């Protein structure tokens, strides 16, 4: 038996999560762009500053169904001289003692300076009585109050959701410049692995990581490329890493620990990689490698299903966001949550515990998942947060407030 356990490398201090995140983000460059049709821009990151080509609204218009009047004429009875639905223009001018019946969105007729909403009138069609006084400008939407011609309404780096898509449509942006989706190679290292359709003989484990990681890549806006299972052999690992470098980013799971058959670090060395770190002071996920290999970033994630997902969320997802040009929200947010049940940790390093964060009595409550072992993949089901217990802290009680990393929506 030639292989032996790996010796720690001299000077390799385990970094704090923050130090590691800083190193990772410092290595990430900006990806290129592509132009897509408006509807396809949903979920992408905007990569141009968008200016409004015209005022929105383009003219003063009515914010209410009611009557266009001169504020000085009300309260009082007015002769109704015309009826203007939205999209039509008044042909007449509002003169003293007259009103034009008007619907929401119709342009303010000449001469009028306020809208009397129907609720403060008697609703008359030939003569209308307005019961209350009105200030000039009441219920009038001013030209350009939403967007001014020539002003930037959306900055490069904005993630495009429903509201952003609506605004882009509102300025007739037919084509949108967005970040290219980063391609992410996913390797699964391990002699014990079999794939979805393979036979499970004793000792074999299904390659579940690849599928979970691919889903995380997609959720983050990238395009996963599943490159399959890599046996625990030095040459095979070198070849697999080389083929992964065709993508914008490469990630692997497993093979980064101190086991006798953990070849990822060796293979990276053989490829002349510049390894920035290989240990982070966290649990789960202590062995995690960041290397620069031939202009690509390579993340060697740990093999345990939970560890690989947690290290993806803390290191890979922010990298993909930064590469796409996101300005805010690159790192997952940390909030204080109140524990509904106690938590335990060994206290030897910072521990991230899976929790379900929900809104409860006006604050965020965190309910820990039943099991917290890093091999218990089902403990990630329904989790949307990672409660943090710092090194030296071995427990937190129900009712305690703890910092919690949020990695998906709270509901
Ligand atoms: P390693 O980091 O290679 O020592 O693997 C740690 C643990 O994670 C072992 O129990 C592996 O069987 C398991 N593991 C490694 N890769 C995968 C994978 N792709 N899918 C599911 N479990 C895995
Ligand atoms: Mg392994």
CSV table of C-alpha atoms and ligand atoms in Angstrom, one decimal:
chain,number,residue,atom,x,y,z
A,1,UNK,CA,0.0,0.0,0.0
A,2,UNK,CA,1.9,3.0,-1.3
A,3,UNK,CA,-0.4,5.9,-0.4
A,4,UNK,CA,-0.3,7.4,3.1
A,5,UNK,CA,-2.3,10.0,4.8
A,6,UNK,CA,-1.4,13.5,3.6
A,7,UNK,CA,0.8,15.6,5.8
A,8,UNK,CA,-0.3,19.2,6.5
A,9,UNK,CA,1.5,21.6,4.3
A,10,UNK,CA,3.9,24.0,6.1
A,11,UNK,CA,2.4,27.4,6.8
A,12,UNK,CA,-1.1,26.5,5.7
A,13,UNK,CA,-3.2,28.2,8.3
A,14,UNK,CA,-6.9,27.7,8.0
A,15,UNK,CA,-8.4,31.0,6.9
A,16,UNK,CA,-11.5,32.6,8.4
A,17,UNK,CA,-14.5,32.5,6.1
A,18,UNK,CA,-14.3,36.2,5.6
A,19,UNK,CA,-10.6,36.0,4.6
A,20,UNK,CA,-11.4,33.2,2.2
A,21,UNK,CA,-14.3,35.1,0.7
A,22,UNK,CA,-12.2,38.2,0.2
A,23,UNK,CA,-9.5,36.1,-1.5
A,24,UNK,CA,-12.0,34.4,-3.7
A,25,UNK,CA,-13.7,37.6,-4.8
A,26,UNK,CA,-10.4,39.3,-5.5
A,27,UNK,CA,-9.7,36.5,-8.1
A,28,UNK,CA,-13.0,36.9,-9.9
A,29,UNK,CA,-13.0,38.9,-13.2
A,30,UNK,CA,-16.0,40.3,-15.1
A,31,UNK,CA,-17.6,38.0,-17.7
A,32,UNK,CA,-18.6,39.1,-21.2
A,33,UNK,CA,-22.0,40.2,-22.2
A,34,UNK,CA,-24.7,39.3,-24.7
A,35,UNK,CA,-27.8,41.0,-26.1
A,36,UNK,CA,-31.1,39.2,-25.5
A,37,UNK,CA,-34.7,39.9,-26.3
A,38,UNK,CA,-36.5,41.6,-23.4
A,39,UNK,CA,-38.4,38.6,-22.1
A,40,UNK,CA,-35.2,36.5,-22.0
A,41,UNK,CA,-33.6,39.1,-19.8
A,42,UNK,CA,-35.6,38.0,-16.8
A,43,UNK,CA,-33.3,36.5,-14.2
A,44,UNK,CA,-30.2,37.9,-15.8
A,45,UNK,CA,-27.9,40.7,-14.7
A,46,UNK,CA,-28.1,44.0,-16.6
A,47,UNK,CA,-24.8,45.1,-18.1
A,48,UNK,CA,-25.6,48.4,-19.6
A,49,UNK,CA,-26.9,51.7,-18.1
A,50,UNK,CA,-30.4,52.2,-19.3
A,51,UNK,CA,-31.6,55.8,-19.9
A,52,UNK,CA,-35.2,56.7,-20.5
A,53,UNK,CA,-35.5,57.8,-24.2
A,54,UNK,CA,-38.7,59.8,-23.4
A,55,UNK,CA,-40.5,61.2,-20.3
A,56,UNK,CA,-42.7,58.7,-18.5
A,57,UNK,CA,-45.5,59.7,-18.3
A,58,UNK,CA,-45.1,61.6,-21.5
A,59,UNK,CA,-47.6,64.3,-20.6
A,60,UNK,CA,-49.6,65.3,-17.5
A,61,UNK,CA,-52.5,62.9,-17.1
A,62,UNK,CA,-55.3,62.0,-14.8
A,63,UNK,CA,-54.5,59.7,-11.8
A,64,UNK,CA,-58.3,59.1,-11.2
A,65,UNK,CA,-61.6,58.6,-12.9
A,66,UNK,CA,-63.4,61.9,-12.4
A,67,UNK,CA,-63.6,65.4,-13.9
A,68,UNK,CA,-60.8,67.7,-15.2
A,69,UNK,CA,-61.5,71.1,-13.6
A,70,UNK,CA,-60.0,74.4,-12.8
A,71,UNK,CA,-59.2,74.3,-9.1
A,72,UNK,CA,-60.4,77.8,-8.6
A,73,UNK,CA,-63.9,76.8,-9.8
A,74,UNK,CA,-64.6,74.2,-7.0
A,75,UNK,CA,-66.5,73.5,-5.0
A,76,UNK,CA,-69.5,74.2,-7.2
A,77,UNK,CA,-71.6,73.1,-10.1
A,78,UNK,CA,-69.8,72.8,-13.6
A,79,UNK,CA,-71.1,72.2,-17.1
A,80,UNK,CA,-69.7,68.9,-18.5
A,81,UNK,CA,-68.5,69.7,-22.0
A,82,UNK,CA,-66.8,66.5,-23.1
A,83,UNK,CA,-66.0,62.9,-22.2
A,84,UNK,CA,-62.4,61.6,-22.5
A,85,UNK,CA,-61.5,57.9,-22.0
A,86,UNK,CA,-57.8,56.9,-21.5
A,87,UNK,CA,-55.9,57.0,-24.8
A,88,UNK,CA,-58.1,59.7,-26.4
A,89,UNK,CA,-57.4,63.4,-26.4
A,90,UNK,CA,-59.8,66.1,-25.4
A,91,UNK,CA,-60.9,68.3,-28.3
A,92,UNK,CA,-62.0,71.2,-26.1
A,93,UNK,CA,-60.5,73.4,-23.4
A,94,UNK,CA,-61.7,73.6,-19.8
A,95,UNK,CA,-62.9,77.1,-19.4
A,96,UNK,CA,-64.3,78.8,-16.3
A,97,UNK,CA,-67.5,77.0,-15.1
A,98,UNK,CA,-66.9,73.9,-17.2
A,99,UNK,CA,-65.4,70.4,-16.6
A,100,UNK,CA,-64.4,67.5,-18.8
A,101,UNK,CA,-65.3,64.0,-17.7
A,102,UNK,CA,-62.0,62.0,-17.7
A,103,UNK,CA,-60.8,58.5,-17.1
A,104,UNK,CA,-57.5,57.4,-15.4
A,105,UNK,CA,-54.6,57.8,-17.7
A,106,UNK,CA,-56.2,60.2,-20.1
A,107,UNK,CA,-54.1,63.4,-20.8
A,108,UNK,CA,-55.0,66.4,-18.8
A,109,UNK,CA,-57.1,68.7,-21.1
A,110,UNK,CA,-55.9,72.2,-21.7
A,111,UNK,CA,-57.1,74.7,-19.2
A,112,UNK,CA,-57.6,72.2,-16.4
A,113,UNK,CA,-55.2,72.1,-13.5
A,114,UNK,CA,-56.8,69.5,-11.2
A,115,UNK,CA,-58.9,66.3,-11.2
A,116,UNK,CA,-62.0,66.0,-9.1
A,117,UNK,CA,-62.2,62.3,-8.5
A,118,UNK,CA,-65.7,60.9,-9.0
A,119,UNK,CA,-66.1,60.0,-5.3
A,120,UNK,CA,-66.2,63.7,-4.3
A,121,UNK,CA,-68.8,64.6,-7.0
A,122,UNK,CA,-72.4,63.8,-7.7
A,123,UNK,CA,-71.2,61.9,-10.8
A,124,UNK,CA,-73.4,64.1,-13.1
A,125,UNK,CA,-73.1,63.8,-16.9
A,126,UNK,CA,-74.4,67.1,-18.1
A,127,UNK,CA,-73.7,69.1,-15.0
A,128,UNK,CA,-71.5,67.9,-12.2
A,129,UNK,CA,-71.3,69.2,-8.7
A,130,UNK,CA,-67.9,69.0,-7.0
A,131,UNK,CA,-68.4,68.9,-3.2
A,132,UNK,CA,-64.9,69.8,-2.0
A,133,UNK,CA,-62.2,72.4,-2.7
A,134,UNK,CA,-59.1,71.1,-4.6
A,135,UNK,CA,-55.5,72.3,-4.7
A,136,UNK,CA,-53.9,72.8,-8.1
A,137,UNK,CA,-52.4,69.6,-9.2
A,138,UNK,CA,-54.7,67.3,-7.2
A,139,UNK,CA,-54.8,63.8,-8.8
A,140,UNK,CA,-52.6,64.9,-11.7
A,141,UNK,CA,-49.7,62.7,-12.7
A,142,UNK,CA,-47.0,65.0,-13.8
A,143,UNK,CA,-45.0,64.5,-17.0
A,144,UNK,CA,-41.7,62.7,-16.3
A,145,UNK,CA,-42.6,62.0,-12.6
A,146,UNK,CA,-41.7,58.3,-13.1
A,147,UNK,CA,-38.8,58.7,-15.6
A,148,UNK,CA,-37.2,61.8,-17.1
A,149,UNK,CA,-36.0,61.7,-20.7
A,150,UNK,CA,-32.2,61.1,-20.7
A,151,UNK,CA,-32.0,60.1,-17.1
A,152,UNK,CA,-30.5,56.7,-16.1
A,153,UNK,CA,-33.3,54.6,-14.8
A,154,UNK,CA,-31.3,51.4,-14.3
A,155,UNK,CA,-27.6,50.8,-13.7
A,156,UNK,CA,-25.4,48.1,-15.0
A,157,UNK,CA,-25.2,45.3,-12.4
A,158,UNK,CA,-28.9,45.3,-11.6
A,159,UNK,CA,-30.5,41.8,-11.4
A,160,UNK,CA,-33.5,41.8,-13.7
A,161,UNK,CA,-36.6,40.7,-11.9
A,162,UNK,CA,-40.3,41.4,-12.6
A,163,UNK,CA,-40.2,45.1,-11.7
A,164,UNK,CA,-37.0,45.7,-13.7
A,165,UNK,CA,-38.5,43.9,-16.7
A,166,UNK,CA,-41.6,46.1,-16.5
A,167,UNK,CA,-39.5,49.3,-16.4
A,168,UNK,CA,-37.4,48.1,-19.4
A,169,UNK,CA,-40.6,47.3,-21.3
A,170,UNK,CA,-42.0,50.8,-20.3
A,171,UNK,CA,-39.1,52.4,-22.2
A,172,UNK,CA,-39.5,50.1,-25.1
A,173,UNK,CA,-36.2,48.4,-24.6
A,174,UNK,CA,-36.5,45.6,-27.1
A,175,UNK,CA,-33.0,44.2,-26.7
A,176,UNK,CA,-31.1,44.2,-23.4
A,177,UNK,CA,-27.4,43.8,-22.8
A,178,UNK,CA,-26.9,41.2,-20.0
A,179,UNK,CA,-24.1,39.2,-18.5
A,180,UNK,CA,-23.3,36.0,-20.3
A,181,UNK,CA,-24.2,33.0,-18.1
A,182,UNK,CA,-21.0,31.6,-16.6
A,183,UNK,CA,-20.4,28.0,-17.5
A,184,UNK,CA,-19.5,25.9,-14.5
A,185,UNK,CA,-17.8,22.4,-14.9
A,186,UNK,CA,-18.8,20.0,-12.2
A,187,UNK,CA,-16.6,17.0,-11.4
A,188,UNK,CA,-17.4,14.4,-8.8
A,189,UNK,CA,-14.3,12.7,-7.4
A,190,UNK,CA,-14.5,9.3,-5.7
A,191,UNK,CA,-14.0,5.6,-6.4
A,192,UNK,CA,-17.0,4.9,-4.3
A,193,UNK,CA,-19.4,6.9,-6.6
A,194,UNK,CA,-21.9,5.5,-9.0
A,195,UNK,CA,-24.3,7.5,-11.1
A,196,UNK,CA,-28.1,7.7,-11.3
A,197,UNK,CA,-28.6,4.6,-13.4
A,198,UNK,CA,-25.6,2.5,-12.2
A,199,UNK,CA,-25.9,-0.6,-10.0
A,200,UNK,CA,-25.1,0.1,-6.3
A,201,UNK,CA,-22.8,-2.7,-5.1
A,202,UNK,CA,-21.8,-2.7,-1.4
A,203,UNK,CA,-19.6,0.3,-0.6
A,204,UNK,CA,-20.9,2.4,-3.4
A,205,UNK,CA,-22.5,5.9,-3.0
A,206,UNK,CA,-24.7,7.7,-5.5
A,207,UNK,CA,-23.2,10.8,-7.0
A,208,UNK,CA,-25.8,13.1,-5.6
A,209,UNK,CA,-23.5,16.1,-5.2
A,210,UNK,CA,-23.3,16.7,-8.9
A,211,UNK,CA,-27.1,17.2,-9.2
A,212,UNK,CA,-27.4,19.4,-6.1
A,213,UNK,CA,-24.4,21.5,-7.2
A,214,UNK,CA,-25.8,21.8,-10.8
A,215,UNK,CA,-29.1,23.1,-9.4
A,216,UNK,CA,-27.3,25.6,-7.2
A,217,UNK,CA,-25.3,26.8,-10.3
A,218,UNK,CA,-28.6,27.2,-12.2
A,219,UNK,CA,-30.2,29.0,-9.2
A,220,UNK,CA,-27.3,31.5,-9.2
A,221,UNK,CA,-27.6,32.2,-12.9
A,222,UNK,CA,-24.9,30.0,-14.3
A,223,UNK,CA,-24.9,27.0,-16.7
A,224,UNK,CA,-23.7,23.8,-15.2
A,225,UNK,CA,-21.8,21.2,-17.2
A,226,UNK,CA,-21.8,17.8,-15.6
A,227,UNK,CA,-18.5,16.2,-16.4
A,228,UNK,CA,-19.1,13.0,-14.4
A,229,UNK,CA,-17.3,10.8,-11.9
A,230,UNK,CA,-13.5,11.0,-11.6
A,231,UNK,CA,-11.7,8.0,-10.0
A,232,UNK,CA,-9.4,8.6,-7.1
A,233,UNK,CA,-6.2,8.4,-9.3
A,234,UNK,CA,-3.7,11.2,-9.8
A,235,UNK,CA,-3.6,11.0,-13.7
A,236,UNK,CA,-7.4,10.7,-14.0
A,237,UNK,CA,-7.8,13.7,-11.7
A,238,UNK,CA,-5.3,15.8,-13.7
A,239,UNK,CA,-7.1,15.0,-17.0
A,240,UNK,CA,-10.5,15.7,-15.5
A,241,UNK,CA,-9.4,19.1,-14.2
A,242,UNK,CA,-7.9,19.9,-17.6
A,243,UNK,CA,-11.1,19.2,-19.3
A,244,UNK,CA,-13.0,21.3,-16.8
A,245,UNK,CA,-10.9,24.3,-17.7
A,246,UNK,CA,-12.9,24.7,-20.9
A,247,UNK,CA,-15.6,26.3,-18.7
A,248,UNK,CA,-15.6,29.7,-17.0
A,249,UNK,CA,-15.4,28.1,-13.6
A,250,UNK,CA,-14.6,24.6,-12.4
A,251,UNK,CA,-15.8,22.9,-9.3
A,252,UNK,CA,-15.3,19.4,-7.9
A,253,UNK,CA,-16.6,17.7,-4.9
A,254,UNK,CA,-14.5,15.3,-2.8
A,255,UNK,CA,-10.9,14.5,-2.8
A,256,UNK,CA,-9.6,17.6,-1.0
A,257,UNK,CA,-9.3,16.2,2.5
A,258,UNK,CA,-6.2,14.6,4.1
A,259,UNK,CA,-7.2,11.0,3.0
A,260,UNK,CA,-4.7,8.8,1.3
A,261,UNK,CA,-6.7,9.0,-1.9
A,262,UNK,CA,-7.5,12.7,-2.0
A,263,UNK,CA,-5.7,13.7,-5.2
A,264,UNK,CA,-7.3,17.1,-6.1
A,265,UNK,CA,-4.5,19.2,-4.5
A,266,UNK,CA,-1.8,17.0,-6.1
A,267,UNK,CA,-3.4,17.2,-9.4
A,268,UNK,CA,-3.7,21.0,-9.2
A,269,UNK,CA,0.0,21.2,-8.2
A,270,UNK,CA,0.9,19.0,-11.2
A,271,UNK,CA,-1.0,21.4,-13.5
A,272,UNK,CA,1.0,24.3,-12.1
A,273,UNK,CA,-2.0,25.8,-10.3
A,274,UNK,CA,-1.6,28.7,-7.9
A,275,UNK,CA,-3.5,27.4,-4.9
A,276,UNK,CA,-4.7,30.3,-2.8
A,277,UNK,CA,-6.0,28.3,0.1
A,278,UNK,CA,-7.1,24.8,1.0
A,279,UNK,CA,-8.5,25.0,4.5
A,280,UNK,CA,-11.1,27.3,6.0
A,281,UNK,CA,-11.9,27.4,9.7
A,282,UNK,CA,-15.5,26.4,9.3
A,283,UNK,CA,-17.7,23.4,9.9
A,284,UNK,CA,-19.0,21.9,7.7
A,285,UNK,CA,-16.6,22.4,4.8
A,286,UNK,CA,-13.2,22.8,6.4
A,287,UNK,CA,-11.2,21.3,3.4
A,288,UNK,CA,-12.0,23.7,0.5
A,289,UNK,CA,-9.6,24.6,-2.2
A,290,UNK,CA,-9.3,27.7,-4.2
A,291,UNK,CA,-6.8,27.6,-7.1
A,292,UNK,CA,-6.1,29.6,-10.2
A,293,UNK,CA,-5.4,27.2,-13.0
A,294,UNK,CA,-4.5,28.6,-16.4
A,295,UNK,CA,-6.7,31.8,-16.0
A,296,UNK,CA,-9.6,29.8,-14.5
A,297,UNK,CA,-10.8,29.6,-11.0
A,298,UNK,CA,-11.0,26.1,-9.6
A,299,UNK,CA,-13.0,25.3,-6.4
A,300,UNK,CA,-12.3,22.0,-4.8
A,301,UNK,CA,-15.3,21.5,-2.5
A,302,UNK,CA,-15.5,18.8,0.2
A,303,UNK,CA,-17.3,15.6,-0.6
A,304,UNK,CA,-19.9,15.4,2.1
A,305,UNK,CA,-23.2,16.5,0.5
A,306,UNK,CA,-24.0,19.2,3.1
A,307,UNK,CA,-20.4,20.5,3.1
A,308,UNK,CA,-20.3,20.8,-0.7
A,309,UNK,CA,-23.5,22.8,-0.7
A,310,UNK,CA,-22.5,25.1,2.2
A,311,UNK,CA,-19.1,25.8,0.7
A,312,UNK,CA,-20.8,26.5,-2.7
A,313,UNK,CA,-23.2,29.0,-1.1
A,314,UNK,CA,-20.4,30.8,0.8
A,315,UNK,CA,-17.7,30.8,-2.0
A,316,UNK,CA,-18.9,29.8,-5.4
A,317,UNK,CA,-22.2,31.6,-5.6
A,318,UNK,CA,-20.7,35.0,-4.7
A,319,UNK,CA,-18.1,34.4,-7.4
A,320,UNK,CA,-20.7,33.7,-10.1
A,321,UNK,CA,-22.6,36.8,-9.0
A,322,UNK,CA,-19.5,39.0,-9.1
A,323,UNK,CA,-18.5,37.6,-12.5
A,324,UNK,CA,-21.9,38.5,-13.9
A,325,UNK,CA,-21.4,42.1,-12.8
A,326,UNK,CA,-23.6,42.2,-9.7
A,327,UNK,CA,-22.9,45.3,-7.7
A,328,UNK,CA,-24.9,44.6,-4.5
A,329,UNK,CA,-25.8,41.3,-3.0
A,330,UNK,CA,-22.7,39.5,-4.0
A,331,UNK,CA,-22.3,37.8,-0.6
A,332,UNK,CA,-25.3,36.1,0.9
A,333,UNK,CA,-26.8,38.4,3.6
A,334,UNK,CA,-26.4,37.7,7.3
A,335,UNK,CA,-29.3,38.6,9.6
A,336,UNK,CA,-30.1,38.1,13.3
A,337,UNK,CA,-32.7,35.3,13.9
A,338,UNK,CA,-34.3,34.0,17.1
A,339,UNK,CA,-33.8,30.3,17.7
A,340,UNK,CA,-36.9,28.3,18.3
A,341,UNK,CA,-34.9,25.4,19.6
A,342,UNK,CA,-31.4,25.0,21.2
A,343,UNK,CA,-28.3,24.4,19.0
A,344,UNK,CA,-25.1,22.6,19.9
A,345,UNK,CA,-21.6,22.7,18.4
A,346,UNK,CA,-18.2,21.2,19.2
A,347,UNK,CA,-16.9,24.7,19.5
A,348,UNK,CA,-13.6,24.0,17.8
A,349,UNK,CA,-14.3,26.2,14.8
A,350,UNK,CA,-17.1,28.4,13.4
A,351,UNK,CA,-20.1,26.2,12.8
A,352,UNK,CA,-22.8,26.8,10.2
A,353,UNK,CA,-26.0,25.0,11.3
A,354,UNK,CA,-28.9,24.5,8.9
A,355,UNK,CA,-32.1,26.3,9.8
A,356,UNK,CA,-35.4,27.2,8.4
A,357,UNK,CA,-35.9,30.9,8.8
A,358,UNK,CA,-39.5,32.1,8.9
A,359,UNK,CA,-41.3,35.3,9.8
A,360,UNK,CA,-42.9,35.0,13.2
A,361,UNK,CA,-44.5,37.7,15.4
A,362,UNK,CA,-42.8,40.4,13.4
A,363,UNK,CA,-39.3,39.0,13.5
A,364,UNK,CA,-37.2,36.2,12.0
A,365,UNK,CA,-37.3,32.9,13.7
A,366,UNK,CA,-34.9,30.1,12.9
A,367,UNK,CA,-35.9,26.5,13.4
A,368,UNK,CA,-32.9,24.1,13.3
A,369,UNK,CA,-33.0,21.1,11.1
A,370,UNK,CA,-33.4,17.8,13.0
A,371,UNK,CA,-29.9,16.4,12.1
A,372,UNK,CA,-26.8,18.5,11.6
A,373,UNK,CA,-24.3,15.9,10.4
A,374,UNK,CA,-22.5,17.0,7.2
A,375,UNK,CA,-23.3,13.7,5.5
A,376,UNK,CA,-27.0,14.0,6.2
A,377,UNK,CA,-28.3,15.3,2.9
A,378,UNK,CA,-31.9,15.4,4.1
A,379,UNK,CA,-31.0,18.0,6.7
A,380,UNK,CA,-30.8,20.5,3.8
A,381,UNK,CA,-34.4,19.9,2.8
A,382,UNK,CA,-36.3,23.1,3.4
A,383,UNK,CA,-33.3,24.9,4.8
A,384,UNK,CA,-32.9,28.5,3.8
A,385,UNK,CA,-30.4,29.7,6.4
A,386,UNK,CA,-27.2,28.8,8.2
A,387,UNK,CA,-27.1,29.8,11.8
A,388,UNK,CA,-23.6,30.7,13.0
A,389,UNK,CA,-22.0,29.5,16.2
A,390,UNK,CA,-18.6,31.0,16.5
A,391,UNK,CA,-15.5,29.1,17.6
A,392,UNK,CA,-15.5,28.6,21.3
A,393,UNK,CA,-19.3,28.7,21.5
A,394,UNK,CA,-20.7,25.2,22.2
A,395,UNK,CA,-24.4,26.0,22.5
A,396,UNK,CA,-27.2,28.5,22.0
A,397,UNK,CA,-30.5,28.3,23.8
A,398,UNK,CA,-34.0,28.6,22.4
A,399,UNK,CA,-34.8,32.3,22.3
A,400,UNK,CA,-31.2,33.4,21.7
A,401,UNK,CA,-30.6,35.7,18.7
A,402,UNK,CA,-27.9,34.3,16.4
A,403,UNK,CA,-26.3,35.6,13.2
A,404,UNK,CA,-27.7,33.6,10.3
A,405,UNK,CA,-26.7,33.5,6.6
A,406,UNK,CA,-29.8,33.6,4.4
A,407,UNK,CA,-29.4,31.7,1.1
A,408,UNK,CA,-32.9,31.7,-0.2
A,409,UNK,CA,-36.2,33.6,0.4
A,410,UNK,CA,-37.9,33.7,3.8
A,411,UNK,CA,-41.5,32.6,3.7
B,1,LIG,P1,-14.2,13.0,0.5
B,1,LIG,O1,-14.3,14.5,0.7
B,1,LIG,O2,-13.8,12.7,-0.9
B,1,LIG,O3,-13.4,12.4,1.6
B,1,LIG,O4,-15.7,12.5,0.7
B,1,LIG,C1,-16.4,12.7,1.9
B,1,LIG,C2,-17.7,12.0,2.0
B,1,LIG,O5,-18.5,12.5,1.0
B,1,LIG,C3,-17.6,10.5,1.7
B,1,LIG,O6,-18.5,9.8,2.5
B,1,LIG,C4,-18.0,10.4,0.2
B,1,LIG,O7,-18.6,9.2,-0.1
B,1,LIG,C5,-19.1,11.5,0.1
B,1,LIG,N1,-19.1,12.0,-1.2
B,1,LIG,C6,-18.1,12.4,-2.0
B,1,LIG,N2,-18.5,12.7,-3.2
B,1,LIG,C7,-19.8,12.6,-3.3
B,1,LIG,C8,-20.8,12.8,-4.3
B,1,LIG,N3,-20.5,13.2,-5.5
B,1,LIG,N4,-22.1,12.6,-3.9
B,1,LIG,C9,-22.4,12.1,-2.7
B,1,LIG,N5,-21.5,11.9,-1.7
B,1,LIG,C10,-20.2,12.1,-2.0
B,2,LIG,MG1,-13.3,11.0,-1.8
